PDB file of C-alpha atoms in Angstrom:
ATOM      1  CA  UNK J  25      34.077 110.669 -59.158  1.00 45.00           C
ATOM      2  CA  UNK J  26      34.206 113.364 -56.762  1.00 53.00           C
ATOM      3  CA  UNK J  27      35.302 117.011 -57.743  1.00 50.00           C
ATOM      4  CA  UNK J  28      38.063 117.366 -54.958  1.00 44.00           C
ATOM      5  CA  UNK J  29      37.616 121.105 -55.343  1.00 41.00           C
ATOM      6  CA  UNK J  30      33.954 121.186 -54.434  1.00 70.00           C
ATOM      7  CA  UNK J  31      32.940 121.656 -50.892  1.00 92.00           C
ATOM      8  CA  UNK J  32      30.278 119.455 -48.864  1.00 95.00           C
ATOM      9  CA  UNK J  33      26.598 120.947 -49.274  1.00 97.00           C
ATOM     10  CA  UNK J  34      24.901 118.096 -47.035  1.00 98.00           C
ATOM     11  CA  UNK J  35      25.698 118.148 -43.685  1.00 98.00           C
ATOM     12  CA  UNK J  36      25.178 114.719 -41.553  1.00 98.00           C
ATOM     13  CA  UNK J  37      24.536 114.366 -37.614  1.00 98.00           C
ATOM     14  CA  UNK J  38      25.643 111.353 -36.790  1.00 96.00           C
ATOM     15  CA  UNK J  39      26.037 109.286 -33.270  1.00 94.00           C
ATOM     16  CA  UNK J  40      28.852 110.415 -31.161  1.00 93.00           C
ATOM     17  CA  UNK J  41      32.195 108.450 -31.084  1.00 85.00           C
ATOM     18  CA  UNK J  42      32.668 105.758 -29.445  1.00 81.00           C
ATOM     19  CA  UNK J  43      29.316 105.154 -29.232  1.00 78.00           C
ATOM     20  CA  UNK J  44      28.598 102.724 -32.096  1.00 82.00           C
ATOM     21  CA  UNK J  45      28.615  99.066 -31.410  1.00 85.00           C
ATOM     22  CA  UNK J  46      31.288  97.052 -33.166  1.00 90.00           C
ATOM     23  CA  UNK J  47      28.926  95.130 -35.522  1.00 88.00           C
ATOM     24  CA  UNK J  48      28.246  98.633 -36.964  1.00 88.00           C
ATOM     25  CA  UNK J  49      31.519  99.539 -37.321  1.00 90.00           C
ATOM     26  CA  UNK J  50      31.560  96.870 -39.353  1.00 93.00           C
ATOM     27  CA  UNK J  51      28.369  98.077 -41.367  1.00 94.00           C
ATOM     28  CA  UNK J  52      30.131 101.239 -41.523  1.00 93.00           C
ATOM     29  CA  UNK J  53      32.515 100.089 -43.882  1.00 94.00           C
ATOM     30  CA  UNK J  54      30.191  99.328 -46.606  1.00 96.00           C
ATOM     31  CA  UNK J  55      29.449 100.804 -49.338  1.00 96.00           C
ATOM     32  CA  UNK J  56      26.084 102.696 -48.969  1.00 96.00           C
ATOM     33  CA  UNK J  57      26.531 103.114 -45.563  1.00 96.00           C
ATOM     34  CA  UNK J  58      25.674 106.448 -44.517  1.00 96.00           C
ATOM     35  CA  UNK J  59      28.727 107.044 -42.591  1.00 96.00           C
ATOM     36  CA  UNK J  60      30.830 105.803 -45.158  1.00 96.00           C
ATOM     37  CA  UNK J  61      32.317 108.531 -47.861  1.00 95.00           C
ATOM     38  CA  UNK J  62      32.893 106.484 -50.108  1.00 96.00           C
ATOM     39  CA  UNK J  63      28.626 106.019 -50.562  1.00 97.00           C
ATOM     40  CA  UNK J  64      28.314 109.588 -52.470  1.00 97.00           C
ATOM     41  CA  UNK J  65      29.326 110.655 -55.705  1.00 96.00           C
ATOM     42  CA  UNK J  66      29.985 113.937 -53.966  1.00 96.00           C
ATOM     43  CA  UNK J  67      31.272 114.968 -50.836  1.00 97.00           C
ATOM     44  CA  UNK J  68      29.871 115.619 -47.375  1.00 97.00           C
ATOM     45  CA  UNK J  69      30.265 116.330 -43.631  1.00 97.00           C
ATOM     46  CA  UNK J  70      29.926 113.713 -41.114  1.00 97.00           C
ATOM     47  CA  UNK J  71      29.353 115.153 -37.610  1.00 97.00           C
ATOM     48  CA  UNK J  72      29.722 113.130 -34.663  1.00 97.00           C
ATOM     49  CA  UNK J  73      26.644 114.409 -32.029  1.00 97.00           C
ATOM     50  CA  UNK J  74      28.095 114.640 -28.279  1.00 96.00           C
ATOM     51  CA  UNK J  75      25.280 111.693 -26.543  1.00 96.00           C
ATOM     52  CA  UNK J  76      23.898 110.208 -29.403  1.00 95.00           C
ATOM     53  CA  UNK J  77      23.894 106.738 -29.318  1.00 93.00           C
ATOM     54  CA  UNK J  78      21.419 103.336 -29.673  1.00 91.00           C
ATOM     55  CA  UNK J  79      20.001 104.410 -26.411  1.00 92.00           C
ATOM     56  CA  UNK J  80      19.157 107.964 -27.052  1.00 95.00           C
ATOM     57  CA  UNK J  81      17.937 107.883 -30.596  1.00 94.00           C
ATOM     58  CA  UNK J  82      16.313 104.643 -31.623  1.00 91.00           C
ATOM     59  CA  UNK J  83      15.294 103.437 -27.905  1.00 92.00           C
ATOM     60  CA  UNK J  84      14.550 106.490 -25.703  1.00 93.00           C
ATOM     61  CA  UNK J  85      14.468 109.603 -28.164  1.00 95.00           C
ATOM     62  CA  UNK J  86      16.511 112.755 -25.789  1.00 96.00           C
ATOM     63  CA  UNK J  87      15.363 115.805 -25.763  1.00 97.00           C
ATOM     64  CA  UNK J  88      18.616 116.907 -24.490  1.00 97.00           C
ATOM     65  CA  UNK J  89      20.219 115.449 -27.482  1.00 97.00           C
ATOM     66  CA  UNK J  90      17.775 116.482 -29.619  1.00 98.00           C
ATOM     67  CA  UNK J  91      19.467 120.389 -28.972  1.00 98.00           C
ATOM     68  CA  UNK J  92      22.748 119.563 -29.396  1.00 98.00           C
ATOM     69  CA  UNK J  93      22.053 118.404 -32.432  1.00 98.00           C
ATOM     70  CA  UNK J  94      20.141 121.526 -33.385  1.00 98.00           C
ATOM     71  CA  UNK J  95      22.990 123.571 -32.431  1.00 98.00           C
ATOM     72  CA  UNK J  96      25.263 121.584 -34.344  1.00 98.00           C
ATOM     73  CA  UNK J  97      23.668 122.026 -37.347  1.00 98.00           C
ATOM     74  CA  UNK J  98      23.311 125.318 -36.995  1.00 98.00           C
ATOM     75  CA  UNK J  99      27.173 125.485 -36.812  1.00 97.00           C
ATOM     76  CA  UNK J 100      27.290 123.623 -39.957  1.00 97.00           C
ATOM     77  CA  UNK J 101      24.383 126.231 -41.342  1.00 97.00           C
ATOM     78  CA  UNK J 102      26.947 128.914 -40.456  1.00 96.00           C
ATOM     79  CA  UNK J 103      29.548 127.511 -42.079  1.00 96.00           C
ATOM     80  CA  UNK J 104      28.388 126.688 -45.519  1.00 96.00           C
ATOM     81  CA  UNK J 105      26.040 123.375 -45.359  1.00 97.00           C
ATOM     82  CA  UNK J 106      22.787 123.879 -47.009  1.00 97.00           C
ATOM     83  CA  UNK J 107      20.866 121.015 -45.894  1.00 98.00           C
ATOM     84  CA  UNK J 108      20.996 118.619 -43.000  1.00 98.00           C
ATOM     85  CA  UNK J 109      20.289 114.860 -43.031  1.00 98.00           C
ATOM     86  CA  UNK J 110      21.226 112.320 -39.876  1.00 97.00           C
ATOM     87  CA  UNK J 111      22.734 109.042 -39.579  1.00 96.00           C
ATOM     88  CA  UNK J 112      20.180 107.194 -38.499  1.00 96.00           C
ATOM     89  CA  UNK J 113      16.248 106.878 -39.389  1.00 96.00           C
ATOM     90  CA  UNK J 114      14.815 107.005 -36.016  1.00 96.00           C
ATOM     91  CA  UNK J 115      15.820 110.723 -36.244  1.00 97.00           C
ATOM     92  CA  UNK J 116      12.412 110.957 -38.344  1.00 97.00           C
ATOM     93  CA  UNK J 117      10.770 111.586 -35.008  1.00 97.00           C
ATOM     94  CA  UNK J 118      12.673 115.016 -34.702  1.00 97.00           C
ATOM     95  CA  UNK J 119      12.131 115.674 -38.351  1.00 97.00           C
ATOM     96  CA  UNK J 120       9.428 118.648 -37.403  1.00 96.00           C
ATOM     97  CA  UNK J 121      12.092 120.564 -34.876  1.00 97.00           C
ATOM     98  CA  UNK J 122      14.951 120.164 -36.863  1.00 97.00           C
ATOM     99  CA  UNK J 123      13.373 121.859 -40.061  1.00 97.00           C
ATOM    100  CA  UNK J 124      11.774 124.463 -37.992  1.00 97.00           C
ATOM    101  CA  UNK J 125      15.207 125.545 -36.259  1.00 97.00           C
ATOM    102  CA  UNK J 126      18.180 125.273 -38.808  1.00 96.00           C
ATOM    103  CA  UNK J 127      16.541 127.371 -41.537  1.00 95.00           C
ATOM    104  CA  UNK J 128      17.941 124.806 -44.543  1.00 97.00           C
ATOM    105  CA  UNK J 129      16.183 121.723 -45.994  1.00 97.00           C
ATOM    106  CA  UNK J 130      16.462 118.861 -43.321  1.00 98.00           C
ATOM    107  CA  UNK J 131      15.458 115.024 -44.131  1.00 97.00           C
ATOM    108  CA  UNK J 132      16.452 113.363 -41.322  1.00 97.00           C
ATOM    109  CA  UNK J 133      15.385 109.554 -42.403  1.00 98.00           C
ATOM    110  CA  UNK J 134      14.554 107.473 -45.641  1.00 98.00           C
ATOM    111  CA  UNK J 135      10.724 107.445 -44.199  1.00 98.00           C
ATOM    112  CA  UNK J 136      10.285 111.042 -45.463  1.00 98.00           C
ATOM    113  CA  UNK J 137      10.286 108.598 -49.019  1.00 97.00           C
ATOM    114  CA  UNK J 138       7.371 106.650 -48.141  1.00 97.00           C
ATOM    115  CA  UNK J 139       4.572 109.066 -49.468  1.00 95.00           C
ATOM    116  CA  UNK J 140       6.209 109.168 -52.373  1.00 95.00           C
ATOM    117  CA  UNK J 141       5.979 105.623 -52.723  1.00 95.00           C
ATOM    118  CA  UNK J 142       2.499 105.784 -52.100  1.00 93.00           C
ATOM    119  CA  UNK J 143       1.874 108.169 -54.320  1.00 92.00           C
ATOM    120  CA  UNK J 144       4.071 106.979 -57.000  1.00 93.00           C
ATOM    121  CA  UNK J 145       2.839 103.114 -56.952  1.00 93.00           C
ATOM    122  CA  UNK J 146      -0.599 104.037 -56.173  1.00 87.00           C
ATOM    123  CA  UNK J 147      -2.343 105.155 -53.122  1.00 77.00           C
ATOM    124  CA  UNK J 148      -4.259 101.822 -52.249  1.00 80.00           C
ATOM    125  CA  UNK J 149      -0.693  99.875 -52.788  1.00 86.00           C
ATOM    126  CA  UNK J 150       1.087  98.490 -50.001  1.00 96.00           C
ATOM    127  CA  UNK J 151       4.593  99.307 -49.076  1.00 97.00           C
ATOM    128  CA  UNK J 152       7.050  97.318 -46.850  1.00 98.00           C
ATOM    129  CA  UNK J 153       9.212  99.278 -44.429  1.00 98.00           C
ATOM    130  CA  UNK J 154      12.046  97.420 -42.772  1.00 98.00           C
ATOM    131  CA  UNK J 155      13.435  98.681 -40.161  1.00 97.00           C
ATOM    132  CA  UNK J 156      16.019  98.037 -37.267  1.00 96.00           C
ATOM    133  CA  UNK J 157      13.516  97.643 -34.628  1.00 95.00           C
ATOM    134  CA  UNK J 158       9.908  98.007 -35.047  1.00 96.00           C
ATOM    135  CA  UNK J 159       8.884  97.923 -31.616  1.00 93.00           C
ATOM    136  CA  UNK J 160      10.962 100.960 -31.360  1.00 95.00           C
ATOM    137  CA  UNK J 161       9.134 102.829 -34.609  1.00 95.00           C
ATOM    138  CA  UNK J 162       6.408 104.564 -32.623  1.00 94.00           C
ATOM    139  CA  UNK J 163       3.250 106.263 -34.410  1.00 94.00           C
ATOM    140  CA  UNK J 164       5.378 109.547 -33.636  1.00 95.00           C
ATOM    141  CA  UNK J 165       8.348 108.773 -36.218  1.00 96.00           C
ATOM    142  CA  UNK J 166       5.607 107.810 -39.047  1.00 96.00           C
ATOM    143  CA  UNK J 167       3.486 111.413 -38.608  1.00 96.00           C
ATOM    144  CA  UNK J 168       6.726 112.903 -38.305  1.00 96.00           C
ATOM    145  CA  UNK J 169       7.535 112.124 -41.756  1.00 97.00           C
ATOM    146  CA  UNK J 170       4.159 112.777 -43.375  1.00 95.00           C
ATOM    147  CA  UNK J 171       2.635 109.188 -43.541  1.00 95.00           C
ATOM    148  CA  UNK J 172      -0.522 109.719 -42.653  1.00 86.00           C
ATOM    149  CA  UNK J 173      -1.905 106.399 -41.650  1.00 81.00           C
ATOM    150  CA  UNK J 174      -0.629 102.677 -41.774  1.00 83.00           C
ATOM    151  CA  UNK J 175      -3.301 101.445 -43.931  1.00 88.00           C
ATOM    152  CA  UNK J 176      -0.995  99.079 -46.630  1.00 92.00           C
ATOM    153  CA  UNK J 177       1.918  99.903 -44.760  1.00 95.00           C
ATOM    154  CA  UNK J 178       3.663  96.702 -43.558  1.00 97.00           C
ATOM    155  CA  UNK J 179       6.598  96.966 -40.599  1.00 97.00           C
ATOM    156  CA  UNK J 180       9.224  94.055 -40.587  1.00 97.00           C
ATOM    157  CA  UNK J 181      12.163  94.824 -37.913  1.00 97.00           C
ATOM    158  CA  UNK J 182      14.954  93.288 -38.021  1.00 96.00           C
ATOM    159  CA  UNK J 183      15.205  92.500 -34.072  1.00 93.00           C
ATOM    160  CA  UNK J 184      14.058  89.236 -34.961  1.00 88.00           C
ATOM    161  CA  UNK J 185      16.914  88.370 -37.140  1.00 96.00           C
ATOM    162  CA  UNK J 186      19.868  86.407 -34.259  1.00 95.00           C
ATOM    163  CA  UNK J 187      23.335  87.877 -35.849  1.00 96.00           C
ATOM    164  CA  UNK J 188      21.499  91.182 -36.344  1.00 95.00           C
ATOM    165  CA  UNK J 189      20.704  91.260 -32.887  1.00 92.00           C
ATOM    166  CA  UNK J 190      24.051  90.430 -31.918  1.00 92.00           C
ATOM    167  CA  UNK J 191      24.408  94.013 -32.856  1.00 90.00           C
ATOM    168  CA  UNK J 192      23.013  95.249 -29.543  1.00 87.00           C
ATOM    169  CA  UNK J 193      23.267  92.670 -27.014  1.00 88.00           C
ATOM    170  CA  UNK J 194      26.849  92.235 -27.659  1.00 90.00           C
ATOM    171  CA  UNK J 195      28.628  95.582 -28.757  1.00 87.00           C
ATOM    172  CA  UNK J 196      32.062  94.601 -28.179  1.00 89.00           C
ATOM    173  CA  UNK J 197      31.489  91.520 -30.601  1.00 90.00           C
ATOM    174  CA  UNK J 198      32.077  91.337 -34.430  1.00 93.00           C
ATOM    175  CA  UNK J 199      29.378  89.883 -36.296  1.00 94.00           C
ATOM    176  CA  UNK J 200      29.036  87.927 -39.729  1.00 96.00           C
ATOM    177  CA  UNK J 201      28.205  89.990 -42.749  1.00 96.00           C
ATOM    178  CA  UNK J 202      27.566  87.266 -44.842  1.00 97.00           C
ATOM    179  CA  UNK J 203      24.858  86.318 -42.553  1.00 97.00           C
ATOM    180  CA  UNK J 204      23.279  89.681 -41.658  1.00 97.00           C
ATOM    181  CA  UNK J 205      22.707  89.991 -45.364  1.00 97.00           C
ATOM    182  CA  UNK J 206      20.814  86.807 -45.529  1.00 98.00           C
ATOM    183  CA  UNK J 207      18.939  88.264 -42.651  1.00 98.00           C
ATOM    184  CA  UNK J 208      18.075  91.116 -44.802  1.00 98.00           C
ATOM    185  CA  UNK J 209      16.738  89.324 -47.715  1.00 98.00           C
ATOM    186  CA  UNK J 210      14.945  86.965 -45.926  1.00 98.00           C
ATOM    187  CA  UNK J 211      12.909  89.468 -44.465  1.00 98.00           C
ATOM    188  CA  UNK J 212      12.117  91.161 -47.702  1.00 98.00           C
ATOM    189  CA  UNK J 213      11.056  87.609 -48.902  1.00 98.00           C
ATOM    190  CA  UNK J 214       8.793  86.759 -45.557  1.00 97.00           C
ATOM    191  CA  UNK J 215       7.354  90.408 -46.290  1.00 97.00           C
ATOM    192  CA  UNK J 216       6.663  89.273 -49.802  1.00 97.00           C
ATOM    193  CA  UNK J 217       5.392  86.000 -48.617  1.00 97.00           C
ATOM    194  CA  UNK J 218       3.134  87.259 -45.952  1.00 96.00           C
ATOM    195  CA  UNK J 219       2.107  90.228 -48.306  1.00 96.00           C
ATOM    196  CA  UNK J 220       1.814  89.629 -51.739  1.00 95.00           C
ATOM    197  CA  UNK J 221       0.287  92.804 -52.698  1.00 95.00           C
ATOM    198  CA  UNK J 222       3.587  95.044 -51.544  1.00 97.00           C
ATOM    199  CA  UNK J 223       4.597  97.232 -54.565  1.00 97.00           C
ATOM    200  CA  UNK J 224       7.761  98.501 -52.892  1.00 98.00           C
ATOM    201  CA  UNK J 225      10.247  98.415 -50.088  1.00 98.00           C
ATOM    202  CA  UNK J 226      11.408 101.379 -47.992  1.00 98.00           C
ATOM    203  CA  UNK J 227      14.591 100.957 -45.715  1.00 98.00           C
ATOM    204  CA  UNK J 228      14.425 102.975 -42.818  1.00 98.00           C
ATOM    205  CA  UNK J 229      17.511 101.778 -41.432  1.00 97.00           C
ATOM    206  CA  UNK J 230      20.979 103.960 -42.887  1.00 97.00           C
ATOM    207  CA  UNK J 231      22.886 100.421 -42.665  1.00 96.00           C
ATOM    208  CA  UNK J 232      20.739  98.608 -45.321  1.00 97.00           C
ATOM    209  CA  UNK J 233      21.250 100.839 -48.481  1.00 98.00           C
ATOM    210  CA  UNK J 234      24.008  98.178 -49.280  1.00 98.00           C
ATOM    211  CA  UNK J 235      21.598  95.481 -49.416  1.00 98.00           C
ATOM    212  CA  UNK J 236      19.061  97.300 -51.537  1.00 98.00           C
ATOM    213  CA  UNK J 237      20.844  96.046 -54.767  1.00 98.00           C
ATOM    214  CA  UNK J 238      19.769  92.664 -53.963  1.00 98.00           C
ATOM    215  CA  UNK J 239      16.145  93.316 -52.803  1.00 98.00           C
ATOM    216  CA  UNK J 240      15.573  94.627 -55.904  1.00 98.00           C
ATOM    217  CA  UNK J 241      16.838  91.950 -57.918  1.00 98.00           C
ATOM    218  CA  UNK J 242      15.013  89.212 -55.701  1.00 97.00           C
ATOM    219  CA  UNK J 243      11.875  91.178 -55.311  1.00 97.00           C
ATOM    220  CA  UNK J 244      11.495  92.947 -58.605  1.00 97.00           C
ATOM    221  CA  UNK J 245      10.370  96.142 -56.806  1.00 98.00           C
ATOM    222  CA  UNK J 246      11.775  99.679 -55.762  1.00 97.00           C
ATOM    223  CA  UNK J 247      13.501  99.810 -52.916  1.00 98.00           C
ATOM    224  CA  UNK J 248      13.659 103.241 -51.295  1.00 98.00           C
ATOM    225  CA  UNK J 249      16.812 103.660 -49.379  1.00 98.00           C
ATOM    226  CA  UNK J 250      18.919 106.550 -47.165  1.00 98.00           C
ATOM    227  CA  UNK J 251      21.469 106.907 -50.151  1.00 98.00           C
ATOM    228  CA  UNK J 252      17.835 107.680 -52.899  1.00 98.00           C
ATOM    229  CA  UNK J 253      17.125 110.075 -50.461  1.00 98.00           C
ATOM    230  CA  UNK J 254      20.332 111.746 -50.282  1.00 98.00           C
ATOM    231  CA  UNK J 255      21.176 111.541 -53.825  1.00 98.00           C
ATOM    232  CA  UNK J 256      18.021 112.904 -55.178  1.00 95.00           C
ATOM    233  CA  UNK J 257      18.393 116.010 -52.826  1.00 94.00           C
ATOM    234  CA  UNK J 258      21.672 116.726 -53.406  1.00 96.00           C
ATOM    235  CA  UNK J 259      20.768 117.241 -56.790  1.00 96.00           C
ATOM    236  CA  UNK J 260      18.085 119.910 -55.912  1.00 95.00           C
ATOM    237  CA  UNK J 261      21.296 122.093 -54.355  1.00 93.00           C
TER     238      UNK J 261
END
C-alpha cells in the first residue's frame, strides 16, 4: 500500500500527450505498465515530454527532444526527485547524457538489467531480449547500457507479431489484449524454441512488465522487466 504522506522520489519522462497511439492507451491501463500508478508500491511522477512520441524516441532518436527532456528533469531534480527513469526503453540510447546532466541516478530502460543477467546466470549464458522493434534497437542503445557485445544475446521484436503491429500502423484503432498477450508468449516460446540454451528473458519494452508473470511460469526463467528495475532502485533511495 502506498504511504499517502510520502512524496515521489522517482521521477519518469514520459511521451508527450496526445501522442500515444490508442492501442497503448490501452496498455497503459495495465497493471505493470509504466505509466500506470497503480504498478508501484510507492508513488511517483509521471512527466509528459513536449515532442516525444513513437517517431522521436524508438524510430528517429531527437536530439532536440533529447534536451527537453534534460531540462525537465532537471526541474524535477530541483524540486525533490532523486532519480530519473523514462517511459520507454529506447531511451537507453540517451542513457550516457542523461546521467551526465541531471546530477541524480538515471536508468532510463530495463536493458541497463542485462549485465546483470549475464553476470548473475553466468557469463557464457544466453539471454533473450524482447523488444518492441528490433530493427529499431541499434548497436548504440546496447553500449549505451553497458552490454558489451551480443555474443548469447538473442533479439526477438515484436513487429512481427499482426495485432501488435496494429499498434503503429493504426493509432486511432483499439486492439485485442487477449491477443497481444498471446503475441507475447509466443515469442518467448519461439525464443526458447530457436534457443534452447537462454537462461533468462529481459523486456526492454515498459508495456510488457504485465506479461512477465506468465513468461516466467511458461519458461521457468527470470524475466527482467521495467517494474525489477524500478523497484529494486527505489529501494536504494
Amino acid at each position: 500500500m502506498i504511504n499517502k504522506t510520502e512524496s515521489a522520489k522517482i521521477g519518469i519522462l514520459c511521451w508527450e500527450t496526445g501522442q500515444v497511439p490508442r492501442g497503448l492507451q490501452q496498455l497503459e491501463s495495465l497493471r505493470g505498465n509504466s505509466t500506470n500508478p497503480a504498478s508501484y508500491g510507492y508513488p511517483v511522477r509521471l512527466h509528459p515530454v513536449r515532442g516525444a512520441n513513437v517517431h522521436t524516441i524508438l524510430e528517429n532518436p531527437d536530439q532536440t527532444v533529447l534536451g527537453t527532456m534534460i531540462a525537465d528533469a532537471r526541474t524535477m531534480v530541483s524540486e525533490g526527485i532523486k532519480a530519473i527513469t523514462t517511459s520507454c526503453g529506447f531511451n537507453a540510447i540517451f542513457q550516457r547524457e542523461l546521467v551526465e546532466s541531471v546530477g541524480v541516478p538515471v536508468f532510463t530502460s530495463s536493458l541497463l538489467q542485462v549485465p546483470l543477467a549475464r553476470r548473475i546466470c553466468g557469463l557464457q549464458s544466453e539471454i533473450c531480449i524482447i523488444t518492441a522493434n528490433a530493427g529499431a534497437l541499434r548497436p548504440e542503445h546496447l553500449t549505451s547500457v553497458g552490454i558489451a557485445g551480443t555474443d548469447g544475446l538473442h533479439i526477438l521484436g515484436l513487429e512481427q507479431c499482426a495485432e501488435w503491429n496494429r499498434m503503429f500502423a493504426e493509432p486511432d484503432a483499439e486492439i485485442d489484449l487477449d491477443v497481444i498477450e498471446q503475441e507475447v508468449l509466443g515469442t518467448a516460446r519461439r525464443a526458447l524454441d530457436e534457443h534452447p540454451g537462454i537462461r533468462a528473458f529481459a523486456l526492454e519494452c515498459t508495456d510488457l512488465p504485465p506479461y512477465s508473470a506468465a513468461i516466467r511460469r511458461q519458461s521457468g526463467l527470470p524475466v527482467f522487466d521495467f517494474i525489477t528495475m524500478v523497484n529494486y532502485l527505489h529501494s536504494t533511495l
